[in-house]
XYZ file of C-alpha atoms in Angstrom:
656
model
C 0.000 0.000 0.000
C 1.350 3.428 -0.904
C 2.099 5.737 2.016
C 0.418 8.969 0.967
C -0.695 11.979 2.934
C -4.415 12.078 2.147
C -6.472 15.242 2.405
C -9.660 13.876 4.020
C -11.837 16.761 2.830
C -10.779 16.038 -0.728
C -11.322 12.323 -0.209
C -14.852 12.946 1.073
C -15.519 15.187 -1.928
C -14.299 12.499 -4.316
C -16.558 9.956 -2.616
C -19.591 12.224 -3.011
C -18.766 12.844 -6.665
C -18.491 9.122 -7.333
C -21.937 8.642 -5.773
C -23.358 11.447 -7.912
C -22.254 9.761 -11.130
C -24.731 6.882 -10.830
C -27.986 8.411 -12.115
C -31.062 6.864 -13.765
C -30.316 6.446 -17.462
C -32.505 3.651 -18.689
C -35.492 4.822 -20.716
C -37.017 7.615 -22.694
C -40.717 8.059 -23.253
C -42.550 6.330 -26.073
C -43.791 7.911 -29.273
C -47.242 9.454 -29.495
C -47.978 8.781 -25.821
C -47.663 5.013 -26.254
C -45.551 2.596 -24.241
C -41.944 3.388 -23.440
C -39.148 2.300 -25.766
C -35.478 1.679 -25.126
C -33.381 4.816 -24.857
C -31.202 5.987 -27.720
C -28.427 8.517 -28.190
C -29.740 9.970 -31.443
C -32.725 9.489 -33.761
C -33.437 11.207 -37.047
C -33.826 11.084 -40.803
C -30.761 10.499 -42.975
C -30.383 9.652 -46.623
C -28.438 6.477 -47.328
C -26.867 5.605 -50.648
C -27.993 2.145 -51.682
C -26.238 -0.561 -53.672
C -28.270 0.662 -56.658
C -26.527 4.080 -56.326
C -29.878 5.674 -55.456
C -30.542 7.658 -52.288
C -33.128 6.400 -49.813
C -34.524 8.253 -46.788
C -34.536 6.179 -43.636
C -35.121 6.714 -39.926
C -31.910 5.957 -38.053
C -31.594 5.231 -34.338
C -28.217 5.230 -32.595
C -28.075 3.019 -29.489
C -24.714 2.404 -27.842
C -22.436 0.757 -30.431
C -25.183 0.087 -33.006
C -26.816 2.191 -35.720
C -30.269 0.876 -36.732
C -32.453 1.885 -39.651
C -36.253 1.640 -39.778
C -38.824 2.231 -42.466
C -41.182 4.196 -40.191
C -40.378 7.416 -38.349
C -42.221 6.079 -35.275
C -40.030 2.949 -34.992
C -42.464 1.385 -32.515
C -41.318 -2.136 -33.485
C -37.765 -1.628 -32.233
C -36.864 -5.345 -32.266
C -37.249 -5.646 -36.045
C -34.979 -3.070 -37.717
C -34.480 -2.956 -41.474
C -30.724 -2.899 -41.046
C -28.081 -2.610 -38.340
C -24.442 -1.523 -38.351
C -22.021 -2.402 -35.561
C -19.808 0.640 -35.045
C -16.890 -0.905 -33.103
C -13.609 0.137 -34.715
C -15.464 1.822 -37.580
C -13.990 4.848 -39.334
C -15.840 8.054 -40.194
C -14.683 9.797 -43.354
C -15.256 13.101 -45.090
C -17.146 12.645 -48.370
C -17.241 15.412 -50.994
C -20.431 15.227 -53.099
C -21.748 18.136 -55.176
C -25.405 17.178 -54.794
C -25.096 16.179 -51.104
C -22.996 18.837 -49.297
C -23.566 17.274 -45.865
C -22.500 13.710 -46.686
C -20.199 11.461 -44.692
C -18.874 7.933 -45.030
C -18.612 5.093 -42.542
C -16.402 2.018 -42.965
C -16.925 -0.868 -40.532
C -14.387 -3.259 -39.027
C -15.457 -5.766 -41.721
C -14.683 -3.200 -44.480
C -18.354 -2.597 -45.338
C -18.728 0.980 -46.589
C -21.791 3.210 -46.225
C -22.472 6.777 -47.362
C -25.040 8.950 -45.563
C -26.272 12.497 -46.070
C -27.806 14.865 -43.521
C -30.002 17.825 -44.442
C -27.890 20.494 -42.712
C -24.395 21.134 -41.422
C -25.732 21.173 -37.860
C -27.280 17.709 -38.247
C -24.117 16.420 -39.904
C -21.958 17.569 -36.992
C -24.349 16.141 -34.385
C -24.443 12.741 -36.074
C -20.680 12.612 -36.583
C -19.982 13.537 -32.960
C -22.377 10.915 -31.585
C -21.094 8.241 -33.983
C -17.504 8.951 -32.901
C -18.553 8.272 -29.304
C -20.713 5.245 -30.161
C -17.833 3.419 -31.832
C -16.100 3.367 -28.430
C -19.041 2.002 -26.401
C -17.796 -1.573 -26.675
C -16.926 -4.418 -24.364
C -13.203 -3.954 -25.029
C -13.217 -0.177 -24.446
C -15.112 -0.557 -21.191
C -12.849 -3.353 -19.931
C -9.804 -1.213 -20.744
C -11.270 1.850 -19.034
C -12.424 -0.078 -15.959
C -8.967 -1.640 -15.495
C -7.259 1.717 -16.034
C -9.501 3.296 -13.374
C -8.578 0.483 -11.002
C -4.847 1.085 -11.490
C -5.249 4.873 -11.239
C -7.078 4.483 -7.924
C -4.402 2.073 -6.711
C -1.563 4.435 -7.678
C -3.192 7.289 -5.709
C -3.962 5.261 -2.590
C -7.725 5.349 -3.185
C -8.503 1.754 -4.084
C -10.650 0.959 -1.026
C -12.757 4.118 -1.340
C -12.998 3.763 -5.103
C -14.057 0.106 -4.948
C -16.810 0.971 -2.459
C -18.430 3.641 -4.636
C -17.469 2.748 -8.184
C -20.064 1.536 -10.680
C -20.803 -2.179 -10.781
C -19.412 -2.265 -14.310
C -15.979 -1.963 -12.708
C -16.298 -5.159 -10.681
C -17.854 -7.010 -13.613
C -15.155 -6.112 -16.093
C -12.010 -6.392 -13.971
C -12.601 -9.877 -12.572
C -9.399 -11.887 -13.319
C -11.224 -15.146 -14.054
C -13.605 -13.378 -16.422
C -10.709 -11.712 -18.269
C -8.818 -15.009 -18.493
C -11.710 -16.825 -20.199
C -13.294 -14.063 -22.262
C -11.929 -12.679 -25.555
C -12.000 -8.896 -25.672
C -15.030 -8.761 -27.952
C -17.095 -10.235 -25.109
C -20.643 -11.451 -25.621
C -21.597 -14.910 -26.902
C -22.722 -16.779 -30.020
C -24.528 -19.984 -30.820
C -27.716 -21.841 -31.725
C -30.733 -21.594 -29.418
C -34.465 -22.316 -29.765
C -37.054 -19.553 -29.574
C -40.592 -18.668 -30.753
C -39.293 -15.153 -31.725
C -39.162 -11.792 -30.005
C -42.241 -10.687 -28.040
C -44.398 -13.786 -28.711
C -47.003 -14.175 -25.968
C -49.760 -15.964 -27.953
C -49.543 -19.739 -27.166
C -50.777 -20.485 -30.684
C -47.629 -18.854 -32.105
C -45.174 -20.095 -29.510
C -43.738 -23.125 -31.333
C -39.955 -23.242 -31.077
C -37.604 -22.744 -33.994
C -33.830 -22.995 -34.142
C -32.079 -19.638 -34.531
C -28.513 -18.369 -34.345
C -27.938 -15.656 -31.750
C -25.098 -13.165 -31.429
C -24.682 -11.133 -28.265
C -22.619 -8.087 -29.259
C -22.055 -5.411 -26.613
C -25.541 -4.400 -25.398
C -27.636 -6.053 -28.142
C -28.922 -9.574 -28.775
C -29.191 -10.284 -32.525
C -31.141 -13.181 -34.078
C -30.476 -14.935 -37.417
C -31.843 -17.954 -39.248
C -30.049 -20.764 -41.059
C -28.602 -19.521 -44.351
C -28.554 -15.861 -43.271
C -25.568 -13.595 -43.696
C -24.500 -12.387 -40.252
C -25.038 -8.747 -41.145
C -28.811 -8.347 -41.328
C -30.506 -9.818 -38.235
C -34.130 -10.993 -38.160
C -34.437 -9.233 -34.805
C -32.455 -7.222 -32.284
C -33.137 -6.608 -28.594
C -31.563 -3.863 -26.483
C -30.474 -5.273 -23.124
C -30.267 -2.170 -20.929
C -32.548 -2.627 -17.901
C -33.371 -6.250 -18.729
C -33.653 -9.192 -16.368
C -32.560 -12.739 -17.240
C -34.489 -15.504 -15.470
C -34.659 -19.305 -15.601
C -38.070 -20.754 -16.537
C -39.648 -23.953 -15.292
C -40.205 -26.479 -18.060
C -41.652 -29.948 -17.595
C -40.293 -31.047 -20.978
C -37.138 -33.122 -20.568
C -34.081 -31.580 -22.226
C -35.509 -28.063 -22.420
C -33.416 -25.522 -20.554
C -35.552 -22.405 -20.808
C -34.808 -18.836 -19.800
C -36.344 -15.470 -20.578
C -34.845 -12.043 -21.242
C -37.328 -9.321 -20.339
C -37.133 -5.515 -20.308
C -38.268 -3.984 -17.025
C -39.996 -0.880 -18.381
C -40.487 -1.793 -22.049
C -42.677 -4.442 -23.688
C -39.735 -6.315 -25.281
C -38.929 -9.872 -24.222
C -37.751 -13.173 -25.673
C -37.979 -16.765 -24.451
C -34.944 -18.930 -25.221
C -34.184 -22.644 -24.883
C -30.636 -24.003 -24.572
C -29.434 -27.547 -25.276
C -28.025 -28.046 -21.788
C -27.482 -26.481 -18.391
C -23.930 -25.368 -19.249
C -25.085 -23.539 -22.362
C -27.957 -21.887 -20.483
C -25.674 -20.702 -17.663
C -23.139 -19.343 -20.168
C -25.802 -17.356 -22.007
C -27.477 -16.030 -18.867
C -24.169 -14.725 -17.501
C -23.204 -13.160 -20.827
C -26.596 -11.432 -21.191
C -26.340 -9.902 -17.718
C -22.921 -8.494 -18.556
C -24.176 -7.241 -21.934
C -26.824 -5.197 -20.106
C -23.952 -3.095 -18.705
C -22.063 -2.469 -21.972
C -24.050 0.714 -22.471
C -23.515 4.414 -23.007
C -24.683 5.082 -19.440
C -22.081 2.790 -17.894
C -19.464 3.978 -20.368
C -20.033 7.577 -19.288
C -19.828 6.587 -15.626
C -16.441 5.004 -16.234
C -15.339 8.148 -18.108
C -16.372 10.364 -15.197
C -14.598 8.070 -12.743
C -11.469 8.329 -14.874
C -11.758 12.111 -15.000
C -12.113 12.384 -11.212
C -9.220 10.023 -10.530
C -6.943 11.704 -13.083
C -7.571 15.121 -11.510
C -7.167 13.891 -7.930
C -3.858 14.912 -6.340
C -3.576 13.779 -2.693
C -1.342 16.612 -1.478
C -2.319 19.440 -3.811
C -3.930 22.543 -2.362
C -6.457 23.111 -5.123
C -9.900 21.494 -4.745
C -10.869 18.356 -6.603
C -13.086 19.223 -9.594
C -16.690 18.331 -8.900
C -18.380 15.754 -11.073
C -20.737 17.403 -13.559
C -24.445 16.912 -13.019
C -25.800 14.043 -15.107
C -27.431 15.554 -18.170
C -27.835 14.434 -21.757
C -25.380 17.116 -22.836
C -22.591 16.110 -20.437
C -23.063 12.457 -21.376
C -21.687 13.069 -24.860
C -17.965 12.598 -24.280
C -14.956 13.417 -22.109
C -12.231 14.751 -24.372
C -9.461 14.434 -21.812
C -9.625 10.639 -21.734
C -7.691 8.710 -24.382
C -9.707 5.676 -25.454
C -8.458 4.779 -28.910
C -6.530 1.500 -28.957
C -5.926 1.632 -32.710
C -4.661 4.154 -35.215
C -6.468 4.873 -38.463
C -4.452 2.049 -40.060
C -6.121 -0.425 -37.706
C -2.897 -1.292 -35.888
C -2.730 -1.343 -32.099
C -1.217 1.820 -30.668
C 1.741 1.526 -28.335
C 1.110 2.129 -24.599
C 0.573 5.836 -23.956
C 0.683 6.696 -27.673
C -1.974 8.316 -29.893
C -2.572 8.570 -33.623
C -0.295 11.445 -34.784
C -1.272 14.260 -37.178
C 0.938 16.906 -38.784
C 0.439 20.680 -38.357
C -2.050 20.672 -41.254
C -4.230 17.943 -39.768
C -3.066 15.155 -42.096
C -2.499 11.798 -40.379
C 1.051 10.511 -40.067
C 1.214 6.836 -41.013
C 3.601 3.988 -40.277
C 4.839 1.935 -43.218
C 4.962 -1.891 -43.017
C 8.692 -1.460 -42.303
C 7.996 0.795 -39.308
C 8.940 4.181 -40.777
C 6.684 7.198 -40.161
C 5.588 9.010 -43.322
C 3.438 12.044 -44.114
C 0.483 12.275 -46.506
C 2.917 12.498 -49.452
C 4.704 9.330 -48.425
C 7.837 11.212 -47.342
C 9.623 10.029 -44.199
C 8.949 12.030 -41.043
C 12.003 12.690 -38.883
C 12.055 12.755 -35.086
C 11.968 16.565 -34.923
C 8.802 16.947 -37.028
C 6.001 18.498 -34.961
C 3.025 16.228 -34.482
C -0.285 16.459 -32.652
C -3.141 14.331 -31.373
C -6.590 14.724 -32.942
C -7.428 17.062 -30.044
C -4.448 19.313 -30.790
C -2.081 18.181 -28.016
C 1.572 18.290 -29.041
C 3.395 14.953 -28.927
C 6.925 13.743 -28.276
C 8.994 11.951 -30.926
C 7.410 8.635 -29.876
C 3.812 9.839 -30.517
C 2.894 10.300 -26.848
C 0.999 13.445 -25.768
C 3.269 15.832 -23.893
C 2.317 16.955 -20.373
C 1.685 20.655 -19.836
C 4.966 22.578 -19.904
C 6.968 19.709 -21.442
C 8.586 19.763 -24.887
C 10.183 17.233 -27.236
C 13.658 16.336 -25.966
C 16.788 15.481 -27.947
C 20.475 14.921 -27.489
C 22.952 17.449 -28.838
C 23.289 15.435 -32.058
C 19.493 15.270 -32.540
C 18.588 11.807 -31.232
C 15.137 11.671 -29.639
C 14.947 11.171 -25.879
C 11.894 9.459 -24.378
C 10.698 8.783 -20.845
C 10.312 5.089 -20.074
C 7.598 3.634 -17.842
C 10.213 3.455 -15.067
C 10.774 7.241 -15.236
C 14.272 6.852 -16.734
C 15.193 8.824 -19.876
C 16.277 6.656 -22.832
C 17.295 6.697 -26.466
C 15.395 4.249 -28.677
C 18.311 1.770 -28.628
C 18.129 1.454 -24.838
C 20.908 3.897 -23.979
C 20.223 5.690 -20.682
C 20.329 9.498 -20.741
C 20.837 10.810 -17.190
C 18.141 13.334 -16.340
C 20.789 15.814 -15.212
C 22.597 15.513 -18.572
C 21.933 18.260 -21.164
C 18.597 17.876 -22.979
C 17.830 19.987 -26.055
C 14.686 21.166 -27.828
C 14.126 20.674 -31.562
C 15.956 23.953 -32.297
C 19.076 22.905 -30.378
C 18.469 25.024 -27.279
C 19.415 23.567 -23.900
C 16.344 22.863 -21.757
C 16.113 23.864 -18.116
C 15.866 21.152 -15.482
C 12.284 22.201 -14.698
C 11.181 21.714 -18.315
C 12.951 18.347 -18.525
C 11.211 17.215 -15.331
C 7.778 18.139 -16.750
C 8.030 15.186 -19.146
C 8.390 12.675 -16.315
C 4.637 12.345 -15.802
C 4.566 10.432 -19.122
C 6.049 7.531 -17.153
C 2.929 6.885 -15.061
C 0.619 7.047 -18.078
C 2.769 4.564 -20.015
C 3.133 2.265 -17.009
C -0.629 2.231 -16.401
C -1.234 1.561 -20.120
C 1.205 -1.375 -20.050
C -0.393 -2.799 -16.899
C -3.846 -2.457 -18.471
C -2.719 -4.236 -21.629
C -1.042 -7.002 -19.632
C -4.115 -7.589 -17.471
C -6.314 -7.703 -20.580
C -4.014 -10.205 -22.281
C -3.543 -12.281 -19.128
C -1.410 -15.425 -19.022
C -2.738 -16.898 -22.261
C -0.507 -14.918 -24.607
C 2.988 -15.741 -23.367
C 5.688 -13.335 -22.250
C 5.593 -10.040 -24.108
C 8.912 -8.508 -25.131
C 9.114 -4.716 -25.365
C 11.768 -2.009 -25.570
C 12.756 0.376 -22.771
C 9.941 2.765 -23.771
C 7.333 -0.008 -23.499
C 6.933 -0.438 -27.270
C 6.572 -3.871 -28.855
C 9.211 -5.163 -31.262
C 8.321 -5.743 -34.889
C 8.175 -9.315 -36.260
C 11.135 -10.512 -38.319
C 12.076 -13.687 -40.173
C 14.616 -14.641 -37.526
C 12.877 -13.065 -34.531
C 13.775 -15.985 -32.264
C 17.491 -15.874 -33.036
C 20.374 -13.439 -33.026
C 21.384 -10.538 -30.813
C 19.326 -7.825 -32.513
C 15.655 -6.935 -32.572
C 13.650 -4.553 -34.748
C 11.971 -1.805 -32.724
C 8.672 -0.031 -33.455
C 10.475 2.381 -35.821
C 11.883 -0.453 -37.924
C 15.421 0.064 -36.577
C 17.670 -2.756 -35.398
C 18.584 -2.370 -31.732
C 20.751 -4.523 -29.443
C 18.737 -6.997 -27.397
C 21.066 -6.700 -24.435
C 20.238 -3.035 -23.786
C 16.869 -2.562 -25.473
C 14.860 -5.627 -24.504
C 12.576 -5.875 -21.490
C 9.754 -8.282 -20.722
C 6.388 -7.558 -19.142
C 5.730 -9.638 -16.018
C 2.313 -10.636 -14.659
C 1.992 -7.347 -12.759
C 2.653 -5.320 -15.912
C 6.140 -4.234 -14.789
C 9.128 -4.172 -17.137
C 11.997 -6.394 -16.002
C 15.322 -7.311 -17.579
C 15.108 -10.216 -19.997
C 16.731 -13.479 -18.891
C 17.231 -16.100 -21.576
C 16.032 -19.498 -20.371
C 16.701 -22.514 -22.546
C 13.884 -24.989 -22.553
C 12.613 -27.855 -24.602
C 10.505 -26.722 -27.522
C 6.799 -27.436 -27.010
C 4.506 -28.673 -29.781
C 0.861 -29.649 -30.046
C -2.058 -30.331 -32.377
C -4.877 -27.778 -32.555
C -8.177 -29.250 -33.756
C -10.385 -27.002 -35.914
C -14.151 -27.500 -35.405
C -17.430 -25.930 -36.530
C -20.926 -25.809 -34.972
C -23.393 -27.058 -37.594
C -26.742 -25.943 -36.109
C -25.898 -27.543 -32.775
C -23.882 -30.484 -34.108
C -20.122 -30.159 -33.579
C -18.039 -31.260 -36.562
C -14.279 -31.587 -36.860
C -12.961 -30.105 -40.097
C -9.177 -30.287 -39.634
C -6.120 -29.920 -37.451
C -2.887 -27.923 -37.375
C 0.471 -28.878 -35.861
C 1.735 -25.912 -33.841
C 4.617 -24.999 -31.541
C 5.135 -22.603 -28.627
C 5.705 -19.608 -30.941
C 2.695 -20.150 -33.221
C 0.145 -17.349 -33.149
C -3.499 -17.686 -34.112
C -2.689 -15.317 -36.989
C -0.234 -17.969 -38.253
C -2.948 -20.629 -37.977
C -5.239 -18.413 -40.076
C -2.667 -18.182 -42.869
C -2.204 -21.954 -42.961
C -5.868 -23.032 -42.917
C -7.320 -20.241 -45.082
C -6.855 -22.157 -48.379
C -8.727 -25.127 -46.891
C -11.686 -23.368 -45.254
C -12.348 -20.041 -47.012
C -14.657 -21.558 -49.650
C -16.988 -23.078 -47.016
C -16.412 -20.389 -44.364
C -15.979 -17.025 -46.122
C -14.541 -14.254 -43.906
C -14.135 -16.830 -41.147
C -13.431 -15.963 -37.517
C -11.987 -18.058 -34.710
C -14.140 -18.535 -31.613
C -12.916 -19.274 -28.090
C -15.599 -20.247 -25.564
C -18.123 -19.391 -28.301
C -16.856 -15.801 -28.442
C -15.182 -14.545 -31.635
C -11.684 -13.115 -31.431
C -10.652 -10.194 -33.615
C -7.814 -10.150 -36.142
C -5.909 -7.926 -33.714
C -6.261 -10.526 -30.959
C -5.051 -13.246 -33.341
C -1.720 -11.426 -33.652
C -1.186 -11.662 -29.868
C -2.891 -14.968 -29.053
C -0.611 -18.003 -28.783
C -2.189 -21.041 -30.449
C -0.866 -23.304 -27.661
C -3.187 -21.494 -25.244
C -6.202 -22.517 -27.344
C -5.490 -26.255 -27.162
C -7.061 -28.677 -27.675
C -9.579 -27.083 -30.046
C -10.867 -23.888 -31.560
C -14.111 -23.246 -33.478
C -14.536 -21.277 -36.672
C -17.581 -19.824 -38.412
C -18.063 -17.862 -41.616
C -20.069 -14.752 -42.356
C -22.862 -16.937 -43.796
C -24.839 -19.497 -41.763
C -24.553 -22.280 -44.325
C -24.645 -26.003 -43.463
C -21.206 -27.490 -42.787
C -20.344 -29.820 -45.666
C -18.403 -32.772 -44.256
C -15.455 -33.124 -46.631
C -12.031 -34.680 -46.108
C -10.542 -33.558 -42.794
C -7.351 -31.584 -43.497
C -4.080 -31.690 -41.589
C -1.576 -28.819 -41.684
C 1.719 -27.820 -40.129
C 2.410 -24.139 -39.502
C 5.305 -22.780 -41.545
C 6.392 -19.587 -39.766
C 8.197 -18.214 -42.833
C 5.116 -18.580 -45.064
C 2.946 -17.022 -42.355
C 5.395 -14.114 -41.958
C 5.569 -13.400 -45.705
C 1.780 -13.558 -46.086
C 1.348 -11.135 -43.169
C 3.836 -8.677 -44.687
C 2.073 -8.874 -48.069
C -1.248 -8.084 -46.440
C 0.247 -5.186 -44.453
C 1.651 -3.651 -47.636
C -1.736 -3.852 -49.372
C -3.565 -2.298 -46.394
C -0.979 0.495 -46.168
C -1.479 1.423 -49.820
C -5.273 1.436 -49.385
C -5.188 3.743 -46.364
C -2.542 5.965 -47.987
C -4.866 6.557 -50.944
C -7.603 7.766 -48.576
C -5.177 10.013 -46.707
C -4.095 11.657 -49.964
C -7.765 12.389 -50.665
C -8.123 14.131 -47.280
C -10.594 11.589 -45.873
C -9.050 11.687 -42.383
C -8.184 15.372 -42.068
C -8.305 16.634 -38.462
C -8.328 20.171 -37.126
C -5.296 20.439 -34.847
C -3.351 23.230 -33.134
C -0.681 24.941 -35.210
């Protein structure tokens, strides 16, 4: 426990502010004086460009991480939308159209592209702002934020008080066992039986088999043969209860999901007690992956970030809960990925140049501007909110500046508070530090940068807790950045750092331990482990084996994808891996060791087609083939995003 001198008046004030955060946030009134409907963040008319290149007016409703469209402006039948778009990791783009001056584009994680048009600049800005927030209201974002709040409270000696008054989402999403067994997408998938949403007439209550996907705060229903993009129904889980039902029929494991203040409900039947328990737990957690809980976690973060135990100034009071203050908290960094879709390093943000153009990283690790020209360490760069950054793309604390050696090498603050060059060389804090113009910095200015250390350390600890023990030991450099893959990454005395530069392992390499601390690497020789990973599919409730892959201790799930893709893509287009019936993302595949998934992993495609039992394949992972295929894909994705950058699709207004 940290020995801190706590100002009790400030502590009491913080406690009261934490209590104030938890306000009713469940429902808004119904339309035309009728029954209540589930709350939403925005509702209105937008034009949408169809696949026929024609424009169609639709009523759109934004709820948490989903955008729904309806044919009627009243949208009374909320469980049967015309279309739905999951906004997690989506990208909003500027679209220039002569006949639609207020148009914007949206590209989803699955690369589906949509173009919308509002009827005024005001409406355009409101929709874009709310969509930017909605894309962050996900299971992963909330887990990350809840864990970060936990570590912030711990670092300031407030863990006991914070745990007593924090939102229940914190305890749900930071449970070690839950994190160990749940991929970061959260939720659940699988076949269940149901009569449909909101069926109370016994004459219509016959059961049918349907495929359900629990994504964030919504339960989506599909039928056999459907593409998993247009659900037959969707239920919002905020304020719902999940209850077991008595059933005299042997083998029926019934349960019901029912909204407390809305008419929506659905009866479900599982194939066994284990499946029912898994779904009931997942649905209860999904009811908390909402904008209301997300905003509570944001406010908690804001209060904890501003809290200084020994400072004389008062702790800022939590804002009153209003629809306006629920929109967003700009001072909290939530993006895990840059516009290229790659995971940002701990404490880092997506950089932009002084004109608002994004700075990109090539597949080789070099930073380039919108013209493709290499960006040097002294080039000014900013976050999307206009904060100036250091040479390692980390926002600078107030009063701090970019630091360099006399010969122009960038100096960064490591998570241990020590000043380093990128190759691991220590720069004593009392040694001369220079600004980008070659002027010697005062000791006070140099010291201002030290607060970067805590932010990077917390970010590393958050990432380590999220990844848990199932992803092996992570190797990073002295600044907490991951090394880039190479053909001979398990041999030699050099490693390639985040900038694509070879650095000596002896000075640059650290490993992240279970507590998220960086410790010196110690080479331990051990016998190489191998195993066989079985690939299976769920064919409407019947489990079928479709192949196997020989793997070793260094095989990643991304490597498994490369090896089995030729065998399964035809039957399982756009396939995903599933662990505990929860899909893992492509980003998780890059970090997930295949050995941790033994003995089996499931796959499913984007289409719910019957599984055709063909010859069972057997593969052996070839790391060189997997590496070369990954590099080819990275090069293609870089060229695609570079083309959009040149067109100004991701321009941001930043400080100059």
